[in-house]
PDB file of N, CA, C and O in Angstrom, chain B, residues numbered from 101:
ATOM      1  N   GLY B 101      -7.889 -23.263 -19.051  1.00  0.00           N
ATOM      2  CA  GLY B 101      -6.736 -22.450 -19.197  1.00  0.00           C
ATOM      3  C   GLY B 101      -6.937 -21.061 -18.652  1.00  0.00           C
ATOM      4  O   GLY B 101      -8.045 -20.626 -18.339  1.00  0.00           O
ATOM      5  N   GLY B 102      -5.842 -20.404 -18.556  1.00  0.00           N
ATOM      6  CA  GLY B 102      -5.838 -19.034 -18.074  1.00  0.00           C
ATOM      7  C   GLY B 102      -5.594 -18.055 -19.203  1.00  0.00           C
ATOM      8  O   GLY B 102      -5.639 -18.407 -20.381  1.00  0.00           O
ATOM      9  N   TYR B 103      -5.340 -16.851 -18.824  1.00  0.00           N
ATOM     10  CA  TYR B 103      -5.078 -15.796 -19.807  1.00  0.00           C
ATOM     11  C   TYR B 103      -3.588 -15.725 -20.101  1.00  0.00           C
ATOM     12  O   TYR B 103      -2.766 -16.121 -19.274  1.00  0.00           O
ATOM     13  N   ASP B 104      -3.243 -15.220 -21.274  1.00  0.00           N
ATOM     14  CA  ASP B 104      -1.849 -15.030 -21.664  1.00  0.00           C
ATOM     15  C   ASP B 104      -1.358 -13.733 -21.031  1.00  0.00           C
ATOM     16  O   ASP B 104      -1.617 -12.644 -21.542  1.00  0.00           O
ATOM     17  N   SER B 105      -0.647 -13.863 -19.913  1.00  0.00           N
ATOM     18  CA  SER B 105      -0.233 -12.680 -19.159  1.00  0.00           C
ATOM     19  C   SER B 105       0.715 -11.787 -19.952  1.00  0.00           C
ATOM     20  O   SER B 105       0.632 -10.562 -19.860  1.00  0.00           O
ATOM     21  N   ALA B 106       1.613 -12.385 -20.729  1.00  0.00           N
ATOM     22  CA  ALA B 106       2.555 -11.583 -21.517  1.00  0.00           C
ATOM     23  C   ALA B 106       1.803 -10.719 -22.524  1.00  0.00           C
ATOM     24  O   ALA B 106       2.137  -9.550 -22.716  1.00  0.00           O
ATOM     25  N   GLU B 107       0.795 -11.290 -23.160  1.00  0.00           N
ATOM     26  CA  GLU B 107       0.012 -10.536 -24.144  1.00  0.00           C
ATOM     27  C   GLU B 107      -0.776  -9.409 -23.473  1.00  0.00           C
ATOM     28  O   GLU B 107      -0.829  -8.291 -23.985  1.00  0.00           O
ATOM     29  N   LEU B 108      -1.384  -9.709 -22.330  1.00  0.00           N
ATOM     30  CA  LEU B 108      -2.167  -8.685 -21.625  1.00  0.00           C
ATOM     31  C   LEU B 108      -1.291  -7.528 -21.157  1.00  0.00           C
ATOM     32  O   LEU B 108      -1.668  -6.364 -21.288  1.00  0.00           O
ATOM     33  N   VAL B 109      -0.127  -7.852 -20.615  1.00  0.00           N
ATOM     34  CA  VAL B 109       0.779  -6.796 -20.146  1.00  0.00           C
ATOM     35  C   VAL B 109       1.277  -5.965 -21.320  1.00  0.00           C
ATOM     36  O   VAL B 109       1.407  -4.746 -21.205  1.00  0.00           O
ATOM     37  N   THR B 110       1.555  -6.609 -22.442  1.00  0.00           N
ATOM     38  CA  THR B 110       1.987  -5.882 -23.645  1.00  0.00           C
ATOM     39  C   THR B 110       0.890  -4.924 -24.117  1.00  0.00           C
ATOM     40  O   THR B 110       1.168  -3.773 -24.453  1.00  0.00           O
ATOM     41  N   GLN B 111      -0.348  -5.401 -24.140  1.00  0.00           N
ATOM     42  CA  GLN B 111      -1.465  -4.548 -24.543  1.00  0.00           C
ATOM     43  C   GLN B 111      -1.656  -3.382 -23.575  1.00  0.00           C
ATOM     44  O   GLN B 111      -1.938  -2.258 -23.990  1.00  0.00           O
ATOM     45  N   LEU B 112      -1.499  -3.662 -22.286  1.00  0.00           N
ATOM     46  CA  LEU B 112      -1.666  -2.610 -21.288  1.00  0.00           C
ATOM     47  C   LEU B 112      -0.576  -1.552 -21.402  1.00  0.00           C
ATOM     48  O   LEU B 112      -0.854  -0.356 -21.309  1.00  0.00           O
ATOM     49  N   ARG B 113       0.649  -1.985 -21.601  1.00  0.00           N
ATOM     50  CA  ARG B 113       1.752  -1.019 -21.775  1.00  0.00           C
ATOM     51  C   ARG B 113       1.550  -0.171 -23.028  1.00  0.00           C
ATOM     52  O   ARG B 113       1.845   1.025 -23.025  1.00  0.00           O
ATOM     53  N   ALA B 114       1.052  -0.782 -24.090  1.00  0.00           N
ATOM     54  CA  ALA B 114       0.787  -0.033 -25.320  1.00  0.00           C
ATOM     55  C   ALA B 114      -0.320   0.986 -25.087  1.00  0.00           C
ATOM     56  O   ALA B 114      -0.243   2.112 -25.578  1.00  0.00           O
ATOM     57  N   ALA B 115      -1.351   0.595 -24.338  1.00  0.00           N
ATOM     58  CA  ALA B 115      -2.446   1.526 -24.042  1.00  0.00           C
ATOM     59  C   ALA B 115      -1.943   2.690 -23.197  1.00  0.00           C
ATOM     60  O   ALA B 115      -2.309   3.837 -23.454  1.00  0.00           O
ATOM     61  N   HIS B 116      -1.113   2.419 -22.196  1.00  0.00           N
ATOM     62  CA  HIS B 116      -0.559   3.486 -21.369  1.00  0.00           C
ATOM     63  C   HIS B 116       0.335   4.403 -22.190  1.00  0.00           C
ATOM     64  O   HIS B 116       0.305   5.621 -22.014  1.00  0.00           O
ATOM     65  N   ALA B 117       1.133   3.826 -23.090  1.00  0.00           N
ATOM     66  CA  ALA B 117       2.003   4.639 -23.957  1.00  0.00           C
ATOM     67  C   ALA B 117       1.183   5.521 -24.885  1.00  0.00           C
ATOM     68  O   ALA B 117       1.637   6.593 -25.286  1.00  0.00           O
ATOM     69  N   ALA B 118      -0.026   5.075 -25.231  1.00  0.00           N
ATOM     70  CA  ALA B 118      -0.906   5.851 -26.112  1.00  0.00           C
ATOM     71  C   ALA B 118      -1.696   6.907 -25.335  1.00  0.00           C
ATOM     72  O   ALA B 118      -2.542   7.597 -25.903  1.00  0.00           O
ATOM     73  N   GLY B 119      -1.416   7.028 -24.038  1.00  0.00           N
ATOM     74  CA  GLY B 119      -2.085   8.060 -23.243  1.00  0.00           C
ATOM     75  C   GLY B 119      -3.351   7.593 -22.548  1.00  0.00           C
ATOM     76  O   GLY B 119      -4.059   8.398 -21.942  1.00  0.00           O
ATOM     77  N   LYS B 120      -3.639   6.325 -22.627  1.00  0.00           N
ATOM     78  CA  LYS B 120      -4.841   5.789 -21.968  1.00  0.00           C
ATOM     79  C   LYS B 120      -4.476   5.381 -20.542  1.00  0.00           C
ATOM     80  O   LYS B 120      -4.323   4.200 -20.232  1.00  0.00           O
ATOM     81  N   ASN B 121      -4.341   6.391 -19.688  1.00  0.00           N
ATOM     82  CA  ASN B 121      -3.849   6.165 -18.328  1.00  0.00           C
ATOM     83  C   ASN B 121      -4.859   5.497 -17.413  1.00  0.00           C
ATOM     84  O   ASN B 121      -4.487   5.000 -16.350  1.00  0.00           O
ATOM     85  N   THR B 122      -6.107   5.472 -17.793  1.00  0.00           N
ATOM     86  CA  THR B 122      -7.118   4.857 -16.929  1.00  0.00           C
ATOM     87  C   THR B 122      -7.373   3.399 -17.290  1.00  0.00           C
ATOM     88  O   THR B 122      -8.253   2.760 -16.712  1.00  0.00           O
ATOM     89  N   HIS B 123      -6.611   2.872 -18.239  1.00  0.00           N
ATOM     90  CA  HIS B 123      -6.802   1.476 -18.642  1.00  0.00           C
ATOM     91  C   HIS B 123      -6.081   0.535 -17.679  1.00  0.00           C
ATOM     92  O   HIS B 123      -5.025   0.858 -17.134  1.00  0.00           O
ATOM     93  N   GLY B 124      -6.677  -0.623 -17.490  1.00  0.00           N
ATOM     94  CA  GLY B 124      -6.115  -1.660 -16.637  1.00  0.00           C
ATOM     95  C   GLY B 124      -6.568  -3.017 -17.133  1.00  0.00           C
ATOM     96  O   GLY B 124      -7.142  -3.137 -18.215  1.00  0.00           O
ATOM     97  N   LEU B 125      -6.306  -4.033 -16.336  1.00  0.00           N
ATOM     98  CA  LEU B 125      -6.654  -5.392 -16.733  1.00  0.00           C
ATOM     99  C   LEU B 125      -8.088  -5.724 -16.333  1.00  0.00           C
ATOM    100  O   LEU B 125      -8.464  -5.608 -15.167  1.00  0.00           O
ATOM    101  N   ASP B 126      -8.869  -6.132 -17.307  1.00  0.00           N
ATOM    102  CA  ASP B 126     -10.236  -6.602 -17.069  1.00  0.00           C
ATOM    103  C   ASP B 126     -10.171  -8.127 -17.020  1.00  0.00           C
ATOM    104  O   ASP B 126     -10.215  -8.791 -18.055  1.00  0.00           O
ATOM    105  N   MET B 127     -10.066  -8.673 -15.814  1.00  0.00           N
ATOM    106  CA  MET B 127      -9.851 -10.107 -15.667  1.00  0.00           C
ATOM    107  C   MET B 127     -11.127 -10.921 -15.878  1.00  0.00           C
ATOM    108  O   MET B 127     -11.059 -12.142 -16.024  1.00  0.00           O
ATOM    109  N   TYR B 128     -12.279 -10.272 -15.896  1.00  0.00           N
ATOM    110  CA  TYR B 128     -13.513 -11.001 -16.196  1.00  0.00           C
ATOM    111  C   TYR B 128     -13.552 -11.422 -17.663  1.00  0.00           C
ATOM    112  O   TYR B 128     -14.037 -12.504 -17.997  1.00  0.00           O
ATOM    113  N   ASN B 129     -13.034 -10.550 -18.539  1.00  0.00           N
ATOM    114  CA  ASN B 129     -13.079 -10.817 -19.977  1.00  0.00           C
ATOM    115  C   ASN B 129     -11.729 -11.188 -20.573  1.00  0.00           C
ATOM    116  O   ASN B 129     -11.651 -11.573 -21.740  1.00  0.00           O
ATOM    117  N   GLY B 130     -10.658 -11.074 -19.776  1.00  0.00           N
ATOM    118  CA  GLY B 130      -9.331 -11.403 -20.281  1.00  0.00           C
ATOM    119  C   GLY B 130      -8.790 -10.388 -21.260  1.00  0.00           C
ATOM    120  O   GLY B 130      -8.034 -10.738 -22.167  1.00  0.00           O
ATOM    121  N   THR B 131      -9.172  -9.129 -21.088  1.00  0.00           N
ATOM    122  CA  THR B 131      -8.715  -8.056 -21.968  1.00  0.00           C
ATOM    123  C   THR B 131      -8.291  -6.865 -21.103  1.00  0.00           C
ATOM    124  O   THR B 131      -8.307  -6.925 -19.874  1.00  0.00           O
ATOM    125  N   ILE B 132      -7.914  -5.789 -21.784  1.00  0.00           N
ATOM    126  CA  ILE B 132      -7.700  -4.541 -21.063  1.00  0.00           C
ATOM    127  C   ILE B 132      -8.948  -3.689 -21.252  1.00  0.00           C
ATOM    128  O   ILE B 132      -9.671  -3.842 -22.237  1.00  0.00           O
ATOM    129  N   GLY B 133      -9.189  -2.811 -20.324  1.00  0.00           N
ATOM    130  CA  GLY B 133     -10.357  -1.954 -20.429  1.00  0.00           C
ATOM    131  C   GLY B 133     -10.192  -0.697 -19.604  1.00  0.00           C
ATOM    132  O   GLY B 133      -9.284  -0.594 -18.779  1.00  0.00           O
ATOM    133  N   ASP B 134     -11.067   0.246 -19.831  1.00  0.00           N
ATOM    134  CA  ASP B 134     -11.048   1.509 -19.087  1.00  0.00           C
ATOM    135  C   ASP B 134     -11.629   1.253 -17.694  1.00  0.00           C
ATOM    136  O   ASP B 134     -12.805   0.921 -17.550  1.00  0.00           O
ATOM    137  N   MET B 135     -10.799   1.412 -16.693  1.00  0.00           N
ATOM    138  CA  MET B 135     -11.214   1.113 -15.326  1.00  0.00           C
ATOM    139  C   MET B 135     -12.309   2.063 -14.837  1.00  0.00           C
ATOM    140  O   MET B 135     -13.138   1.674 -14.014  1.00  0.00           O
ATOM    141  N   LEU B 136     -12.321   3.284 -15.325  1.00  0.00           N
ATOM    142  CA  LEU B 136     -13.381   4.215 -14.928  1.00  0.00           C
ATOM    143  C   LEU B 136     -14.732   3.756 -15.460  1.00  0.00           C
ATOM    144  O   LEU B 136     -15.743   3.841 -14.762  1.00  0.00           O
ATOM    145  N   GLU B 137     -14.744   3.271 -16.696  1.00  0.00           N
ATOM    146  CA  GLU B 137     -15.992   2.767 -17.275  1.00  0.00           C
ATOM    147  C   GLU B 137     -16.453   1.484 -16.576  1.00  0.00           C
ATOM    148  O   GLU B 137     -17.651   1.222 -16.471  1.00  0.00           O
ATOM    149  N   LEU B 138     -15.494   0.695 -16.104  1.00  0.00           N
ATOM    150  CA  LEU B 138     -15.830  -0.552 -15.422  1.00  0.00           C
ATOM    151  C   LEU B 138     -16.177  -0.336 -13.952  1.00  0.00           C
ATOM    152  O   LEU B 138     -16.611  -1.263 -13.269  1.00  0.00           O
ATOM    153  N   GLY B 139     -15.986   0.882 -13.472  1.00  0.00           N
ATOM    154  CA  GLY B 139     -16.338   1.200 -12.089  1.00  0.00           C
ATOM    155  C   GLY B 139     -15.268   0.839 -11.079  1.00  0.00           C
ATOM    156  O   GLY B 139     -15.556   0.716  -9.889  1.00  0.00           O
ATOM    157  N   VAL B 140     -14.037   0.667 -11.536  1.00  0.00           N
ATOM    158  CA  VAL B 140     -12.923   0.352 -10.631  1.00  0.00           C
ATOM    159  C   VAL B 140     -12.170   1.642 -10.362  1.00  0.00           C
ATOM    160  O   VAL B 140     -11.635   2.267 -11.278  1.00  0.00           O
ATOM    161  N   ALA B 141     -12.135   2.035  -9.093  1.00  0.00           N
ATOM    162  CA  ALA B 141     -11.438   3.270  -8.746  1.00  0.00           C
ATOM    163  C   ALA B 141     -10.665   3.084  -7.449  1.00  0.00           C
ATOM    164  O   ALA B 141     -11.249   2.747  -6.419  1.00  0.00           O
ATOM    165  N   GLU B 142      -9.372   3.298  -7.496  1.00  0.00           N
ATOM    166  CA  GLU B 142      -8.526   3.288  -6.320  1.00  0.00           C
ATOM    167  C   GLU B 142      -7.808   4.629  -6.305  1.00  0.00           C
ATOM    168  O   GLU B 142      -6.911   4.881  -7.109  1.00  0.00           O
ATOM    169  N   ALA B 143      -8.206   5.459  -5.400  1.00  0.00           N
ATOM    170  CA  ALA B 143      -7.641   6.794  -5.355  1.00  0.00           C
ATOM    171  C   ALA B 143      -6.235   6.772  -4.753  1.00  0.00           C
ATOM    172  O   ALA B 143      -5.967   6.066  -3.781  1.00  0.00           O
ATOM    173  N   TYR B 144      -5.359   7.554  -5.349  1.00  0.00           N
ATOM    174  CA  TYR B 144      -3.996   7.696  -4.839  1.00  0.00           C
ATOM    175  C   TYR B 144      -4.026   8.264  -3.427  1.00  0.00           C
ATOM    176  O   TYR B 144      -3.259   7.845  -2.560  1.00  0.00           O
ATOM    177  N   LYS B 145      -4.919   9.221  -3.207  1.00  0.00           N
ATOM    178  CA  LYS B 145      -4.974   9.859  -1.892  1.00  0.00           C
ATOM    179  C   LYS B 145      -5.361   8.876  -0.799  1.00  0.00           C
ATOM    180  O   LYS B 145      -4.846   8.959   0.316  1.00  0.00           O
ATOM    181  N   SER B 146      -6.261   7.945  -1.100  1.00  0.00           N
ATOM    182  CA  SER B 146      -6.651   6.969  -0.077  1.00  0.00           C
ATOM    183  C   SER B 146      -5.495   6.029   0.237  1.00  0.00           C
ATOM    184  O   SER B 146      -5.285   5.674   1.397  1.00  0.00           O
ATOM    185  N   LYS B 147      -4.748   5.623  -0.774  1.00  0.00           N
ATOM    186  CA  LYS B 147      -3.578   4.774  -0.535  1.00  0.00           C
ATOM    187  C   LYS B 147      -2.530   5.526   0.280  1.00  0.00           C
ATOM    188  O   LYS B 147      -1.911   4.955   1.178  1.00  0.00           O
ATOM    189  N   LEU B 148      -2.331   6.807  -0.034  1.00  0.00           N
ATOM    190  CA  LEU B 148      -1.361   7.612   0.695  1.00  0.00           C
ATOM    191  C   LEU B 148      -1.759   7.744   2.161  1.00  0.00           C
ATOM    192  O   LEU B 148      -0.907   7.643   3.044  1.00  0.00           O
ATOM    193  N   CYS B 149      -3.035   7.966   2.427  1.00  0.00           N
ATOM    194  CA  CYS B 149      -3.510   8.076   3.811  1.00  0.00           C
ATOM    195  C   CYS B 149      -3.293   6.777   4.576  1.00  0.00           C
ATOM    196  O   CYS B 149      -2.909   6.802   5.745  1.00  0.00           O
ATOM    197  N   VAL B 150      -3.534   5.657   3.932  1.00  0.00           N
ATOM    198  CA  VAL B 150      -3.329   4.362   4.584  1.00  0.00           C
ATOM    199  C   VAL B 150      -1.855   4.171   4.933  1.00  0.00           C
ATOM    200  O   VAL B 150      -1.527   3.731   6.035  1.00  0.00           O
ATOM    201  N   LEU B 151      -0.970   4.499   3.999  1.00  0.00           N
ATOM    202  CA  LEU B 151       0.463   4.352   4.264  1.00  0.00           C
ATOM    203  C   LEU B 151       0.933   5.295   5.361  1.00  0.00           C
ATOM    204  O   LEU B 151       1.742   4.908   6.205  1.00  0.00           O
ATOM    205  N   LEU B 152       0.438   6.530   5.360  1.00  0.00           N
ATOM    206  CA  LEU B 152       0.821   7.472   6.406  1.00  0.00           C
ATOM    207  C   LEU B 152       0.334   7.012   7.772  1.00  0.00           C
ATOM    208  O   LEU B 152       1.063   7.117   8.758  1.00  0.00           O
ATOM    209  N   SER B 153      -0.877   6.508   7.837  1.00  0.00           N
ATOM    210  CA  SER B 153      -1.415   6.012   9.110  1.00  0.00           C
ATOM    211  C   SER B 153      -0.600   4.828   9.613  1.00  0.00           C
ATOM    212  O   SER B 153      -0.317   4.732  10.807  1.00  0.00           O
ATOM    213  N   ALA B 154      -0.229   3.944   8.730  1.00  0.00           N
ATOM    214  CA  ALA B 154       0.561   2.780   9.118  1.00  0.00           C
ATOM    215  C   ALA B 154       1.938   3.189   9.624  1.00  0.00           C
ATOM    216  O   ALA B 154       2.429   2.640  10.611  1.00  0.00           O
ATOM    217  N   SER B 155       2.561   4.152   8.951  1.00  0.00           N
ATOM    218  CA  SER B 155       3.891   4.585   9.391  1.00  0.00           C
ATOM    219  C   SER B 155       3.815   5.328  10.723  1.00  0.00           C
ATOM    220  O   SER B 155       4.713   5.194  11.555  1.00  0.00           O
ATOM    221  N   GLU B 156       2.761   6.104  10.933  1.00  0.00           N
ATOM    222  CA  GLU B 156       2.590   6.785  12.218  1.00  0.00           C
ATOM    223  C   GLU B 156       2.364   5.784  13.341  1.00  0.00           C
ATOM    224  O   GLU B 156       2.891   5.959  14.439  1.00  0.00           O
ATOM    225  N   ALA B 157       1.591   4.741  13.083  1.00  0.00           N
ATOM    226  CA  ALA B 157       1.355   3.706  14.096  1.00  0.00           C
ATOM    227  C   ALA B 157       2.653   2.983  14.439  1.00  0.00           C
ATOM    228  O   ALA B 157       2.930   2.723  15.609  1.00  0.00           O
ATOM    229  N   ALA B 158       3.448   2.660  13.421  1.00  0.00           N
ATOM    230  CA  ALA B 158       4.726   1.985  13.663  1.00  0.00           C
ATOM    231  C   ALA B 158       5.670   2.878  14.466  1.00  0.00           C
ATOM    232  O   ALA B 158       6.366   2.398  15.361  1.00  0.00           O
ATOM    233  N   GLU B 159       5.696   4.160  14.156  1.00  0.00           N
ATOM    234  CA  GLU B 159       6.545   5.101  14.894  1.00  0.00           C
ATOM    235  C   GLU B 159       6.110   5.188  16.354  1.00  0.00           C
ATOM    236  O   GLU B 159       6.952   5.231  17.251  1.00  0.00           O
ATOM    237  N   MET B 160       4.816   5.213  16.592  1.00  0.00           N
ATOM    238  CA  MET B 160       4.297   5.287  17.951  1.00  0.00           C
ATOM    239  C   MET B 160       4.670   4.033  18.748  1.00  0.00           C
ATOM    240  O   MET B 160       5.042   4.124  19.918  1.00  0.00           O
ATOM    241  N   ILE B 161       4.568   2.863  18.106  1.00  0.00           N
ATOM    242  CA  ILE B 161       4.937   1.614  18.771  1.00  0.00           C
ATOM    243  C   ILE B 161       6.415   1.623  19.143  1.00  0.00           C
ATOM    244  O   ILE B 161       6.784   1.190  20.235  1.00  0.00           O
ATOM    245  N   LEU B 162       7.259   2.113  18.244  1.00  0.00           N
ATOM    246  CA  LEU B 162       8.693   2.181  18.534  1.00  0.00           C
ATOM    247  C   LEU B 162       8.983   3.152  19.672  1.00  0.00           C
ATOM    248  O   LEU B 162       9.855   2.883  20.499  1.00  0.00           O
ATOM    249  N   ARG B 163       8.281   4.260  19.732  1.00  0.00           N
ATOM    250  CA  ARG B 163       8.480   5.210  20.824  1.00  0.00           C
ATOM    251  C   ARG B 163       8.088   4.600  22.160  1.00  0.00           C
ATOM    252  O   ARG B 163       8.807   4.758  23.147  1.00  0.00           O
ATOM    253  N   VAL B 164       6.964   3.910  22.206  1.00  0.00           N
ATOM    254  CA  VAL B 164       6.525   3.266  23.446  1.00  0.00           C
ATOM    255  C   VAL B 164       7.539   2.214  23.856  1.00  0.00           C
ATOM    256  O   VAL B 164       7.838   2.078  25.043  1.00  0.00           O
ATOM    257  N   ASP B 165       8.071   1.472  22.904  1.00  0.00           N
ATOM    258  CA  ASP B 165       9.075   0.455  23.196  1.00  0.00           C
ATOM    259  C   ASP B 165      10.318   1.094  23.812  1.00  0.00           C
ATOM    260  O   ASP B 165      10.880   0.562  24.769  1.00  0.00           O
ATOM    261  N   ASP B 166      10.748   2.236  23.264  1.00  0.00           N
ATOM    262  CA  ASP B 166      11.902   2.946  23.823  1.00  0.00           C
ATOM    263  C   ASP B 166      11.621   3.430  25.235  1.00  0.00           C
ATOM    264  O   ASP B 166      12.498   3.359  26.096  1.00  0.00           O
ATOM    265  N   ILE B 167      10.421   3.918  25.488  1.00  0.00           N
ATOM    266  CA  ILE B 167      10.069   4.401  26.825  1.00  0.00           C
ATOM    267  C   ILE B 167      10.107   3.250  27.827  1.00  0.00           C
ATOM    268  O   ILE B 167      10.605   3.404  28.942  1.00  0.00           O
ATOM    269  N   ILE B 168       9.578   2.101  27.424  1.00  0.00           N
ATOM    270  CA  ILE B 168       9.579   0.935  28.320  1.00  0.00           C
ATOM    271  C   ILE B 168      11.006   0.481  28.609  1.00  0.00           C
ATOM    272  O   ILE B 168      11.323   0.129  29.745  1.00  0.00           O
ATOM    273  N   LYS B 169      11.870   0.487  27.593  1.00  0.00           N
ATOM    274  CA  LYS B 169      13.267   0.073  27.780  1.00  0.00           C
ATOM    275  C   LYS B 169      14.013   1.026  28.703  1.00  0.00           C
ATOM    276  O   LYS B 169      14.872   0.594  29.472  1.00  0.00           O
ATOM    277  N   CYS B 170      13.701   2.307  28.638  1.00  0.00           N
ATOM    278  CA  CYS B 170      14.423   3.308  29.407  1.00  0.00           C
ATOM    279  C   CYS B 170      13.783   3.601  30.763  1.00  0.00           C
ATOM    280  O   CYS B 170      14.227   4.516  31.458  1.00  0.00           O
ATOM    281  N   ALA B 171      12.775   2.865  31.152  1.00  0.00           N
ATOM    282  CA  ALA B 171      12.103   3.106  32.438  1.00  0.00           C
ATOM    283  C   ALA B 171      13.094   2.844  33.569  1.00  0.00           C
ATOM    284  O   ALA B 171      13.881   1.900  33.503  1.00  0.00           O
ATOM    285  N   PRO B 172      13.053   3.692  34.619  1.00  0.00           N
ATOM    286  CA  PRO B 172      13.987   3.487  35.729  1.00  0.00           C
ATOM    287  C   PRO B 172      13.666   2.174  36.449  1.00  0.00           C
ATOM    288  O   PRO B 172      12.510   1.768  36.572  1.00  0.00           O
ATOM    289  N   ARG B 173      14.729   1.537  36.912  1.00  0.00           N
ATOM    290  CA  ARG B 173      14.582   0.266  37.609  1.00  0.00           C
ATOM    291  C   ARG B 173      14.041   0.508  39.024  1.00  0.00           C
ATOM    292  O   ARG B 173      14.292   1.542  39.642  1.00  0.00           O
ATOM    293  N   ALA B 174      13.325  -0.443  39.487  1.00  0.00           N
ATOM    294  CA  ALA B 174      12.824  -0.345  40.867  1.00  0.00           C
ATOM    295  C   ALA B 174      14.010  -0.457  41.823  1.00  0.00           C
ATOM    296  O   ALA B 174      14.868  -1.325  41.662  1.00  0.00           O
ATOM    297  N   ARG B 175      14.050   0.427  42.818  1.00  0.00           N
ATOM    298  CA  ARG B 175      15.158   0.441  43.773  1.00  0.00           C
ATOM    299  C   ARG B 175      14.847  -0.446  44.963  1.00  0.00           C
ATOM    300  O   ARG B 175      13.705  -0.549  45.411  1.00  0.00           O
ATOM    301  N   GLN B 176      15.879  -1.072  45.453  1.00  0.00           N
ATOM    302  CA  GLN B 176      15.724  -1.898  46.641  1.00  0.00           C
ATOM    303  C   GLN B 176      15.819  -1.009  47.881  1.00  0.00           C
ATOM    304  O   GLN B 176      16.436   0.056  47.856  1.00  0.00           O
ATOM    305  N   GLU B 177      15.209  -1.461  48.940  1.00  0.00           N
ATOM    306  CA  GLU B 177      15.248  -0.661  50.169  1.00  0.00           C
ATOM    307  C   GLU B 177      16.681  -0.547  50.666  1.00  0.00           C
ATOM    308  O   GLU B 177      17.463  -1.493  50.570  1.00  0.00           O
ATOM    309  N   GLY B 178      17.014   0.623  51.197  1.00  0.00           N
ATOM    310  CA  GLY B 178      18.309   0.845  51.760  1.00  0.00           C
ATOM    311  C   GLY B 178      19.337   1.403  50.792  1.00  0.00           C
ATOM    312  O   GLY B 178      20.477   1.650  51.186  1.00  0.00           O
ATOM    313  N   TYR B 179      18.968   1.604  49.556  1.00  0.00           N
ATOM    314  CA  TYR B 179      19.936   2.139  48.591  1.00  0.00           C
ATOM    315  C   TYR B 179      19.536   3.488  48.101  1.00  0.00           C
ATOM    316  O   TYR B 179      20.240   4.081  47.284  1.00  0.00           O
TER     317      TYR B 179
END
């Protein structure tokens, strides 16, 4: 069997409401636990940098696509 997801989410929400903002799901033990004590760290800043880099790359691809679409057509001789 697996873990009771409804119970785990309820416990996690209660922990967050009690001010335990660093608590998350400890899936090894099927409980909630302090992620800092467990060594799990995902920085907000690193996620933000990844999203910004992805959006900049997408914008650059769209700009190149527009440049290719707007390139002047090759002219035939005599015109």
